[in-house]
mmCIF file of C-alpha atoms in Angstrom:
data_model
loop_
_atom_site.group_PDB
_atom_site.id
_atom_site.type_symbol
_atom_site.label_atom_id
_atom_site.label_comp_id
_atom_site.label_asym_id
_atom_site.label_seq_id
_atom_site.Cartn_x
_atom_site.Cartn_y
_atom_site.Cartn_z
ATOM 1 C CA MET A 744 71.008 117.829 89.616
ATOM 2 C CA GLN A 745 68.114 119.766 91.114
ATOM 3 C CA PHE A 746 67.921 121.309 94.574
ATOM 4 C CA LYS A 747 65.083 118.968 95.497
ATOM 5 C CA GLU A 748 67.440 115.975 95.156
ATOM 6 C CA ILE A 749 69.746 117.336 97.857
ATOM 7 C CA VAL A 750 69.208 116.203 101.448
ATOM 8 C CA GLY A 751 68.477 119.087 103.844
ATOM 9 C CA GLN A 752 70.296 122.448 103.572
ATOM 10 C CA GLU A 753 67.067 124.346 102.906
ATOM 11 C CA ASN A 754 68.481 127.686 104.091
ATOM 12 C CA ILE A 755 71.509 127.413 101.804
ATOM 13 C CA LYS A 756 69.293 126.480 98.851
ATOM 14 C CA GLN A 757 67.147 129.579 99.388
ATOM 15 C CA GLN A 758 70.234 131.735 99.788
ATOM 16 C CA LEU A 759 71.654 130.518 96.454
ATOM 17 C CA ILE A 760 68.347 130.909 94.627
ATOM 18 C CA GLN A 761 68.063 134.446 96.006
ATOM 19 C CA THR A 762 71.439 135.426 94.529
ATOM 20 C CA VAL A 763 70.151 134.449 91.082
ATOM 21 C CA ALA A 764 66.813 136.231 91.539
ATOM 22 C CA GLU A 765 68.580 139.425 92.641
ATOM 23 C CA ASN A 766 71.306 139.137 89.960
ATOM 24 C CA ARG A 767 74.150 139.257 92.498
ATOM 25 C CA ILE A 768 76.050 136.074 91.660
ATOM 26 C CA SER A 769 79.672 136.391 92.756
ATOM 27 C CA HIS A 770 81.993 135.203 89.971
ATOM 28 C CA ALA A 771 84.192 133.186 92.385
ATOM 29 C CA GLN A 772 82.653 131.343 95.318
ATOM 30 C CA LEU A 773 84.041 128.889 97.856
ATOM 31 C CA PHE A 774 81.569 126.332 99.237
ATOM 32 C CA LEU A 775 83.102 125.341 102.566
ATOM 33 C CA SER A 776 81.746 122.326 104.413
ATOM 34 C CA CYS A 777 82.481 119.042 106.173
ATOM 35 C CA ASP A 778 82.431 115.749 104.271
ATOM 36 C CA GLY A 779 78.922 114.487 103.603
ATOM 37 C CA SER A 780 77.165 117.851 103.973
ATOM 38 C CA GLY A 781 76.242 118.089 100.285
ATOM 39 C CA ALA A 782 78.520 120.922 99.124
ATOM 40 C CA LEU A 783 79.333 119.358 95.739
ATOM 41 C CA PRO A 784 75.681 118.504 94.922
ATOM 42 C CA LEU A 785 74.737 122.062 95.943
ATOM 43 C CA ALA A 786 77.367 123.516 93.605
ATOM 44 C CA ILE A 787 76.080 121.429 90.694
ATOM 45 C CA ALA A 788 72.428 122.245 91.416
ATOM 46 C CA TYR A 789 73.331 125.949 91.681
ATOM 47 C CA ALA A 790 75.107 125.895 88.311
ATOM 48 C CA GLN A 791 72.163 124.051 86.736
ATOM 49 C CA TYR A 792 69.714 126.599 88.161
ATOM 50 C CA ILE A 793 71.753 129.531 86.837
ATOM 51 C CA ASN A 794 71.726 128.107 83.299
ATOM 52 C CA CYS A 795 68.193 126.677 83.348
ATOM 53 C CA LEU A 796 66.093 127.976 80.445
ATOM 54 C CA ASP A 797 62.841 127.874 82.429
ATOM 55 C CA LYS A 798 63.707 128.669 86.061
ATOM 56 C CA GLN A 799 61.057 127.986 88.680
ATOM 57 C CA LEU A 800 60.788 129.956 91.910
ATOM 58 C CA ASP A 801 62.504 127.256 93.957
ATOM 59 C CA ASP A 802 64.371 125.038 91.487
ATOM 60 C CA SER A 803 65.489 124.450 87.905
ATOM 61 C CA CYS A 804 62.850 122.995 85.586
ATOM 62 C CA GLY A 805 64.707 119.709 85.019
ATOM 63 C CA VAL A 806 63.326 119.289 81.484
ATOM 64 C CA CYS A 807 64.863 122.000 79.287
ATOM 65 C CA SER A 808 67.809 121.136 77.035
ATOM 66 C CA SER A 809 70.286 122.703 79.464
ATOM 67 C CA CYS A 810 68.931 120.800 82.480
ATOM 68 C CA ARG A 811 68.912 117.489 80.621
ATOM 69 C CA LYS A 812 72.603 117.898 79.775
ATOM 70 C CA TYR A 813 73.405 118.977 83.316
ATOM 71 C CA GLU A 814 71.649 115.876 84.660
ATOM 72 C CA ARG A 815 74.108 113.712 82.694
ATOM 73 C CA TYR A 816 77.070 116.061 83.342
ATOM 74 C CA ILE A 817 77.697 116.488 79.616
ATOM 75 C CA HIS A 818 76.860 120.187 79.195
ATOM 76 C CA PRO A 819 79.667 121.757 77.111
ATOM 77 C CA ASP A 820 79.799 124.800 79.395
ATOM 78 C CA LEU A 821 80.033 122.823 82.647
ATOM 79 C CA HIS A 822 83.634 122.013 83.557
ATOM 80 C CA PHE A 823 85.025 120.071 86.507
ATOM 81 C CA SER A 824 88.431 120.010 88.120
ATOM 82 C CA TYR A 825 89.414 117.602 90.902
ATOM 83 C CA PRO A 826 92.426 115.806 92.395
ATOM 84 C CA PHE A 827 93.767 112.875 90.378
ATOM 85 C CA PHE A 828 96.836 110.642 90.212
ATOM 86 C CA ALA A 829 99.064 111.827 87.398
ATOM 87 C CA SER A 830 100.826 109.312 85.155
ATOM 88 C CA LYS A 831 102.001 109.083 81.564
ATOM 89 C CA ASP A 832 98.387 108.359 80.535
ATOM 90 C CA VAL A 833 96.721 110.790 82.955
ATOM 91 C CA ARG A 834 97.990 114.345 82.632
ATOM 92 C CA THR A 835 94.872 116.377 83.433
ATOM 93 C CA ALA A 836 91.474 115.803 85.033
ATOM 94 C CA VAL A 837 89.855 115.348 81.598
ATOM 95 C CA ASP A 838 91.747 112.066 81.228
ATOM 96 C CA VAL A 839 89.616 110.550 84.025
ATOM 97 C CA LEU A 840 86.421 112.443 83.158
ATOM 98 C CA GLU A 841 84.459 109.267 82.411
ATOM 99 C CA GLU A 842 85.271 107.877 85.857
ATOM 100 C CA TRP A 843 84.228 111.223 87.387
ATOM 101 C CA ARG A 844 80.900 111.281 85.533
ATOM 102 C CA SER A 845 80.275 107.659 86.467
ATOM 103 C CA MET A 846 80.902 108.515 90.129
ATOM 104 C CA LEU A 847 78.519 111.475 90.047
ATOM 105 C CA LEU A 848 75.785 109.512 88.273
ATOM 106 C CA ALA A 849 76.035 106.717 90.853
ATOM 107 C CA ASP A 850 75.971 109.033 93.884
ATOM 108 C CA ALA A 851 77.024 112.687 94.136
ATOM 109 C CA TYR A 852 77.827 112.215 97.846
ATOM 110 C CA PHE A 853 81.390 110.885 98.058
ATOM 111 C CA ASP A 854 84.736 111.757 99.620
ATOM 112 C CA MET A 855 88.380 111.474 98.618
ATOM 113 C CA ASP A 856 88.656 107.897 99.855
ATOM 114 C CA ILE A 857 85.771 106.771 97.635
ATOM 115 C CA TRP A 858 87.134 108.717 94.654
ATOM 116 C CA ARG A 859 90.602 107.213 95.193
ATOM 117 C CA SER A 860 89.126 103.722 95.133
ATOM 118 C CA LYS A 861 87.801 104.353 91.606
ATOM 119 C CA LEU A 862 91.198 105.309 90.219
ATOM 120 C CA SER A 863 94.547 103.603 89.782
ATOM 121 C CA ALA A 864 96.281 105.299 92.695
ATOM 122 C CA GLU A 865 99.156 102.883 93.329
ATOM 123 C CA ASN A 866 101.591 104.768 95.609
ATOM 124 C CA LYS A 867 101.046 108.171 94.021
ATOM 125 C CA GLN A 868 99.823 111.322 95.763
ATOM 126 C CA ALA A 869 96.665 112.963 94.441
ATOM 127 C CA ASN A 870 96.923 116.584 93.412
ATOM 128 C CA ILE A 871 95.722 119.248 90.983
ATOM 129 C CA ASN A 872 98.870 119.908 88.980
ATOM 130 C CA ILE A 873 100.174 122.749 86.827
ATOM 131 C CA ALA A 874 99.063 120.985 83.624
ATOM 132 C CA GLU A 875 95.504 120.953 84.989
ATOM 133 C CA CYS A 876 95.731 124.673 85.841
ATOM 134 C CA HIS A 877 96.829 125.468 82.284
ATOM 135 C CA ASP A 878 94.001 123.310 80.921
ATOM 136 C CA ILE A 879 91.474 125.244 83.027
ATOM 137 C CA ILE A 880 92.778 128.573 81.681
ATOM 138 C CA LYS A 881 92.570 127.249 78.114
ATOM 139 C CA LYS A 882 89.010 125.913 78.482
ATOM 140 C CA LEU A 883 87.683 129.086 80.074
ATOM 141 C CA SER A 884 89.276 131.350 77.493
ATOM 142 C CA TYR A 885 86.823 130.053 74.862
ATOM 143 C CA LYS A 886 83.388 131.552 74.374
ATOM 144 C CA ALA A 887 80.430 129.699 75.854
ATOM 145 C CA PHE A 888 78.979 127.099 73.473
ATOM 146 C CA GLU A 889 75.359 127.112 74.592
ATOM 147 C CA ALA A 890 74.838 128.506 78.064
ATOM 148 C CA GLU A 891 74.819 132.106 79.141
ATOM 149 C CA THR A 892 77.301 131.294 81.926
ATOM 150 C CA LYS A 893 80.350 129.024 81.781
ATOM 151 C CA VAL A 894 80.883 127.198 85.076
ATOM 152 C CA LEU A 895 83.998 125.585 86.517
ATOM 153 C CA ILE A 896 83.466 123.512 89.660
ATOM 154 C CA MET A 897 86.737 122.652 91.401
ATOM 155 C CA TRP A 898 86.382 119.906 94.008
ATOM 156 C CA LEU A 899 88.934 119.986 96.849
ATOM 157 C CA PRO A 900 91.137 122.981 95.949
ATOM 158 C CA GLU A 901 93.195 121.950 99.014
ATOM 159 C CA TYR A 902 95.047 119.677 96.570
ATOM 160 C CA LEU A 903 96.313 122.684 94.627
ATOM 161 C CA ASP A 904 99.932 123.346 95.498
ATOM 162 C CA LYS A 905 101.727 126.627 94.748
ATOM 163 C CA GLU A 906 100.985 125.902 91.074
ATOM 164 C CA GLY A 907 97.475 127.123 91.878
ATOM 165 C CA ASN A 908 98.818 130.675 91.704
ATOM 166 C CA ALA A 909 98.647 130.264 87.922
ATOM 167 C CA LEU A 910 94.861 130.558 88.277
ATOM 168 C CA LEU A 911 94.855 133.817 90.243
ATOM 169 C CA LYS A 912 94.611 136.140 87.256
ATOM 170 C CA ILE A 913 91.722 134.289 85.595
ATOM 171 C CA ILE A 914 89.846 134.056 88.911
ATOM 172 C CA GLU A 915 90.377 137.745 89.671
ATOM 173 C CA GLU A 916 89.619 138.905 86.118
ATOM 174 C CA PRO A 917 87.559 136.087 84.570
ATOM 175 C CA PRO A 918 86.229 136.076 81.018
ATOM 176 C CA GLN A 919 82.728 137.473 80.719
ATOM 177 C CA ASN A 920 79.922 135.314 82.186
ATOM 178 C CA THR A 921 82.266 132.842 83.905
ATOM 179 C CA LEU A 922 81.568 131.348 87.326
ATOM 180 C CA PHE A 923 84.098 129.589 89.562
ATOM 181 C CA ILE A 924 82.806 127.406 92.384
ATOM 182 C CA LEU A 925 85.413 125.861 94.661
ATOM 183 C CA VAL A 926 84.176 123.061 96.927
ATOM 184 C CA ALA A 927 86.427 122.586 99.941
ATOM 185 C CA ASN A 928 86.580 120.888 103.346
ATOM 186 C CA ASN A 929 89.538 122.628 104.966
ATOM 187 C CA GLN A 930 89.952 126.376 104.687
ATOM 188 C CA GLU A 931 93.413 126.354 106.266
ATOM 189 C CA GLN A 932 94.853 124.125 103.526
ATOM 190 C CA ILE A 933 93.768 126.375 100.654
ATOM 191 C CA LEU A 934 96.255 128.832 99.153
ATOM 192 C CA SER A 935 95.704 132.168 100.903
ATOM 193 C CA THR A 936 96.049 133.992 97.578
ATOM 194 C CA LEU A 937 93.177 131.885 96.218
ATOM 195 C CA LEU A 938 91.080 132.236 99.351
ATOM 196 C CA SER A 939 91.234 136.023 99.303
ATOM 197 C CA ARG A 940 89.703 136.115 95.820
ATOM 198 C CA THR A 941 86.568 134.116 96.626
ATOM 199 C CA GLN A 942 83.297 134.712 98.416
ATOM 200 C CA ILE A 943 82.924 132.050 101.109
ATOM 201 C CA VAL A 944 79.618 130.200 101.470
ATOM 202 C CA LYS A 945 79.671 128.152 104.681
ATOM 203 C CA ILE A 946 77.567 125.000 104.480
ATOM 204 C CA PRO A 947 76.724 123.501 107.899
ATOM 205 C CA LYS A 948 76.717 119.840 108.850
ATOM 206 C CA LEU A 949 73.392 118.100 108.380
ATOM 207 C CA SER A 950 71.319 117.865 111.552
ATOM 208 C CA HIS A 951 70.811 114.507 113.253
ATOM 209 C CA ALA A 952 67.073 114.794 112.546
ATOM 210 C CA THR A 953 67.697 115.325 108.809
ATOM 211 C CA VAL A 954 70.002 112.301 108.532
ATOM 212 C CA GLU A 955 67.630 110.194 110.638
ATOM 213 C CA SER A 956 64.666 111.120 108.446
ATOM 214 C CA TYR A 957 66.667 110.366 105.277
ATOM 215 C CA LEU A 958 67.655 106.921 106.571
ATOM 216 C CA MET A 959 64.077 106.009 107.489
ATOM 217 C CA GLU A 960 62.507 107.306 104.265
ATOM 218 C CA GLY A 961 65.302 106.472 101.825
ATOM 219 C CA HIS A 962 66.547 103.188 103.262
ATOM 220 C CA GLY A 963 63.597 101.867 105.254
ATOM 221 C CA LEU A 964 65.445 101.732 108.571
ATOM 222 C CA SER A 965 63.581 101.475 111.860
ATOM 223 C CA GLU A 966 63.513 104.589 114.021
ATOM 224 C CA ASN A 967 65.923 103.082 116.574
ATOM 225 C CA GLN A 968 68.431 102.014 113.935
ATOM 226 C CA ALA A 969 68.166 105.320 112.030
ATOM 227 C CA THR A 970 68.726 107.215 115.287
ATOM 228 C CA GLU A 971 71.820 105.147 116.071
ATOM 229 C CA TYR A 972 73.303 105.552 112.589
ATOM 230 C CA SER A 973 72.537 109.287 112.597
ATOM 231 C CA PHE A 974 74.367 109.645 115.895
ATOM 232 C CA LEU A 975 77.351 107.704 114.541
ATOM 233 C CA ALA A 976 77.470 109.653 111.264
ATOM 234 C CA ASP A 977 77.347 113.048 113.034
ATOM 235 C CA GLY A 978 75.921 114.931 110.070
ATOM 236 C CA ASN A 979 77.983 113.106 107.434
ATOM 237 C CA LEU A 980 75.613 111.574 104.874
ATOM 238 C CA ILE A 981 78.459 109.612 103.269
ATOM 239 C CA GLU A 982 79.181 107.953 106.596
ATOM 240 C CA ALA A 983 75.471 107.304 107.198
ATOM 241 C CA LYS A 984 75.145 105.529 103.837
ATOM 242 C CA SER A 985 78.256 103.507 104.588
ATOM 243 C CA LEU A 986 76.755 102.390 107.890
ATOM 244 C CA VAL A 987 73.582 101.241 106.138
ATOM 245 C CA THR A 988 75.637 99.231 103.637
ATOM 246 C CA ASN A 989 78.164 97.713 106.004
ATOM 247 C CA THR A 990 76.573 97.491 109.447
ATOM 248 C CA HIS A 991 74.266 94.613 110.276
ATOM 249 C CA ASN A 992 74.476 94.481 114.084
ATOM 250 C CA GLU A 993 72.884 96.542 116.849
ATOM 251 C CA ASN A 994 75.953 98.384 118.075
ATOM 252 C CA ALA A 995 74.283 100.127 121.003
ATOM 253 C CA ASP A 996 73.100 96.945 122.727
ATOM 254 C CA LYS A 997 76.245 94.981 121.931
ATOM 255 C CA PHE A 998 78.595 97.671 123.188
ATOM 256 C CA ALA A 999 76.694 98.197 126.442
ATOM 257 C CA GLU A 1000 76.708 94.432 127.029
ATOM 258 C CA TRP A 1001 80.449 94.305 126.309
ATOM 259 C CA LEU A 1002 81.056 96.888 129.027
ATOM 260 C CA ARG A 1003 78.865 94.914 131.446
ATOM 261 C CA MET A 1004 80.877 91.765 130.731
ATOM 262 C CA GLY A 1005 84.056 93.650 131.558
ATOM 263 C CA TYR A 1006 82.595 95.074 134.762
ATOM 264 C CA GLY A 1007 81.408 91.612 135.841
ATOM 265 C CA ASN A 1008 84.690 89.940 134.867
ATOM 266 C CA ARG A 1009 82.615 87.436 132.851
ATOM 267 C CA VAL A 1010 85.517 85.803 131.065
ATOM 268 C CA LEU A 1011 83.521 83.012 129.405
ATOM 269 C CA ASP A 1012 81.006 85.516 128.022
ATOM 270 C CA LEU A 1013 83.845 87.719 126.814
ATOM 271 C CA THR A 1014 85.398 84.734 125.016
ATOM 272 C CA THR A 1015 82.081 84.058 123.263
ATOM 273 C CA PHE A 1016 81.796 87.745 122.347
ATOM 274 C CA VAL A 1017 85.318 87.733 120.864
ATOM 275 C CA GLU A 1018 84.419 84.742 118.651
ATOM 276 C CA GLN A 1019 81.336 86.577 117.393
ATOM 277 C CA ALA A 1020 83.122 89.907 116.806
ATOM 278 C CA ALA A 1021 85.899 88.158 114.865
ATOM 279 C CA GLY A 1022 83.318 87.036 112.298
ATOM 280 C CA TRP A 1023 81.627 90.395 111.696
ATOM 281 C CA GLY A 1024 83.938 91.548 108.918
ATOM 282 C CA ARG A 1025 86.311 94.487 109.007
ATOM 283 C CA GLU A 1026 83.819 97.290 108.247
ATOM 284 C CA ASN A 1027 81.371 96.111 110.921
ATOM 285 C CA GLN A 1028 84.210 95.807 113.429
ATOM 286 C CA LYS A 1029 85.370 99.346 112.658
ATOM 287 C CA ASN A 1030 81.831 100.701 112.964
ATOM 288 C CA PHE A 1031 81.363 98.910 116.296
ATOM 289 C CA LEU A 1032 84.550 100.471 117.671
ATOM 290 C CA LYS A 1033 83.593 103.898 116.307
ATOM 291 C CA TYR A 1034 80.246 103.610 118.000
ATOM 292 C CA GLY A 1035 81.975 102.741 121.276
ATOM 293 C CA ILE A 1036 84.272 105.752 121.021
ATOM 294 C CA SER A 1037 81.348 108.081 120.299
ATOM 295 C CA PHE A 1038 79.244 106.542 123.079
ATOM 296 C CA LEU A 1039 81.993 106.929 125.694
ATOM 297 C CA ARG A 1040 82.591 110.538 124.663
ATOM 298 C CA GLU A 1041 78.933 111.215 125.359
ATOM 299 C CA CYS A 1042 79.338 109.426 128.712
ATOM 300 C CA SER A 1043 82.243 111.766 129.446
ATOM 301 C CA LEU A 1044 79.937 114.735 128.906
ATOM 302 C CA LEU A 1045 77.483 113.234 131.393
ATOM 303 C CA LEU A 1046 80.277 112.680 133.914
ATOM 304 C CA SER A 1047 81.370 116.290 133.443
ATOM 305 C CA GLY A 1048 77.857 117.592 134.170
ATOM 306 C CA ALA A 1049 77.215 118.697 130.590
ATOM 307 C CA GLU A 1050 74.070 116.652 129.958
ATOM 308 C CA ASP A 1051 72.590 119.393 127.745
ATOM 309 C CA LEU A 1052 75.315 118.706 125.168
ATOM 310 C CA VAL A 1053 74.676 114.958 124.960
ATOM 311 C CA LYS A 1054 73.257 113.781 121.594
ATOM 312 C CA LEU A 1055 72.480 110.149 122.420
ATOM 313 C CA PRO A 1056 69.077 108.689 121.476
ATOM 314 C CA VAL A 1057 66.710 108.033 124.384
ATOM 315 C CA ARG A 1058 67.448 104.340 124.912
ATOM 316 C CA ALA A 1059 71.223 104.759 124.658
ATOM 317 C CA LEU A 1060 71.017 107.811 126.939
ATOM 318 C CA GLU A 1061 69.397 105.726 129.684
ATOM 319 C CA THR A 1062 72.206 103.170 129.399
ATOM 320 C CA ALA A 1063 74.843 105.913 129.449
ATOM 321 C CA LYS A 1064 73.347 107.437 132.601
ATOM 322 C CA LYS A 1065 73.368 104.082 134.397
ATOM 323 C CA LEU A 1066 76.965 103.382 133.392
ATOM 324 C CA SER A 1067 78.063 106.900 134.313
ATOM 325 C CA THR A 1068 76.372 106.688 137.707
ATOM 326 C CA HIS A 1069 77.359 103.186 138.803
ATOM 327 C CA VAL A 1070 80.363 102.053 136.764
ATOM 328 C CA LEU A 1071 82.411 104.654 134.900
ATOM 329 C CA ASP A 1072 84.353 107.741 135.843
ATOM 330 C CA LEU A 1073 86.176 110.192 133.546
ATOM 331 C CA ASN A 1074 89.531 108.439 133.874
ATOM 332 C CA MET A 1075 88.026 105.077 132.977
ATOM 333 C CA ALA A 1076 86.138 106.480 129.997
ATOM 334 C CA ASP A 1077 89.292 108.186 128.724
ATOM 335 C CA ALA A 1078 91.378 105.022 129.114
ATOM 336 C CA ILE A 1079 88.798 102.844 127.324
ATOM 337 C CA ILE A 1080 88.496 105.382 124.468
ATOM 338 C CA THR A 1081 92.276 105.183 124.036
ATOM 339 C CA GLU A 1082 92.103 101.384 123.810
ATOM 340 C CA LEU A 1083 89.252 101.517 121.274
ATOM 341 C CA GLU A 1084 91.063 104.075 119.125
ATOM 342 C CA LYS A 1085 94.168 101.868 119.063
ATOM 343 C CA ALA A 1086 92.001 98.870 118.160
ATOM 344 C CA HIS A 1087 90.356 100.807 115.310
ATOM 345 C CA TYR A 1088 93.795 101.789 114.009
ATOM 346 C CA HIS A 1089 94.961 98.153 114.004
ATOM 347 C CA ILE A 1090 91.734 96.815 112.432
ATOM 348 C CA GLU A 1091 92.266 99.211 109.518
ATOM 349 C CA ARG A 1092 95.701 97.649 109.100
ATOM 350 C CA ASN A 1093 94.380 94.083 109.022
ATOM 351 C CA ALA A 1094 95.206 93.023 112.575
ATOM 352 C CA ASN A 1095 93.958 89.566 113.624
ATOM 353 C CA PRO A 1096 90.460 90.438 114.971
ATOM 354 C CA LYS A 1097 90.263 87.549 117.405
ATOM 355 C CA ILE A 1098 93.514 88.475 119.124
ATOM 356 C CA LEU A 1099 92.678 92.175 118.992
ATOM 357 C CA PHE A 1100 89.174 91.898 120.520
ATOM 358 C CA LEU A 1101 90.443 89.500 123.179
ATOM 359 C CA ASP A 1102 93.150 91.987 124.157
ATOM 360 C CA VAL A 1103 90.676 94.895 124.333
ATOM 361 C CA SER A 1104 88.223 92.756 126.327
ATOM 362 C CA LEU A 1105 90.906 91.986 128.911
ATOM 363 C CA GLN A 1106 91.808 95.670 129.070
ATOM 364 C CA LEU A 1107 88.127 96.420 129.802
ATOM 365 C CA VAL A 1108 88.223 94.038 132.754
ATOM 366 C CA LYS A 1109 91.403 95.642 134.081
ATOM 367 C CA ILE A 1110 90.060 99.192 133.690
ATOM 368 C CA ILE A 1111 86.433 98.780 134.809
ATOM 369 C CA LYS A 1112 86.603 95.918 137.282
ATOM 370 C CA PHE A 1113 90.046 96.293 138.824
ATOM 371 C CA LYS A 1114 90.618 100.007 138.120
ATOM 372 C CA THR A 1115 94.047 99.216 136.698
ATOM 373 C CA PHE A 1116 95.036 101.327 133.751
ATOM 374 C CA PRO A 1117 97.225 100.084 130.867
ATOM 375 C CA LYS A 1118 100.925 100.707 131.262
ATOM 376 C CA GLY A 1119 101.918 104.087 129.910
ATOM 377 C CA THR A 1120 98.424 105.588 130.322
ATOM 378 C CA GLN A 1121 98.812 108.618 132.567
ATOM 379 C CA HIS A 1122 95.623 108.586 134.627
ATOM 380 C CA ILE A 1123 95.195 109.337 138.325
ATOM 381 C CA TYR A 1124 92.321 107.403 139.841
ATOM 382 C CA ASN A 1125 90.440 109.221 142.611
#
């Protein structure tokens, strides 16, 4: 994978290239980022650049023998470690290496949920076990086959339990020309002994503009739709791609109209809406509810006088301002968000969508029209 294939993160790319140019590559690095920011693709591109036989100023050449093997993830000096579901047939990460390579070749942007779906998880917990740690030590103890630098990329070291302490010595005193790159999402869940031995590279979330541009250029979305999906994804490219695949309705318009129906106590219209929503399919229903939650949180910022922090696109911002001025207050917004979050939870667990959307619709009427909050919701209406 080359740097040019990675969406955004130009500053990080230059920073990594500079470490190679100045010969100051830290032997153990932790790429810390949110899901969908491109940390794993960056780690792979960095490793490829380090071992490229004809480095360019801003990227690997992509055509030398090393790059060609890296592109197919079959270079003998490129090793991966990642969480997996141990069984009698799967003892270490190598036992599911073909599935891992297949995943990377299809799309290097994925999260644990997507990876889990490719494996036989059953009721097991994913982890990086002691057998995997011993296998890493064994692999890295050998001399490099072809490359100048052996590279181990460990995805999600958060799944290392105390067994990860077995790796401390080899990380602190690695064999010559060995590079460890850990790719993590949650710093607090990583073993402190492991954390203290790495140089942290913080990778920021992608900007809304970057995701929006990617969606328009890479998926042919209209500007309005790309703006909406970018807002929903909040810098997560995995989420943005999922929205493109699974969402076929204009959430912004539909959600605003849903709120208007509740405010107007338009029961017949709400019944029609419920029939339509029940036929969208689970992913579209979840995305609709997620959009509503995000939209109302932005409305809450408006109601709190923090308009400068609002990230809504222009058209949705106009709607939010009207609703915040004439219909909603903070207590209402908070109560509706609670109802939407509960609905999202139940949709994920295969609740009957018709019953669920009817219930939420009636709660909207009670909250917006009659200013009556659901039982157990501790709000004080002013």
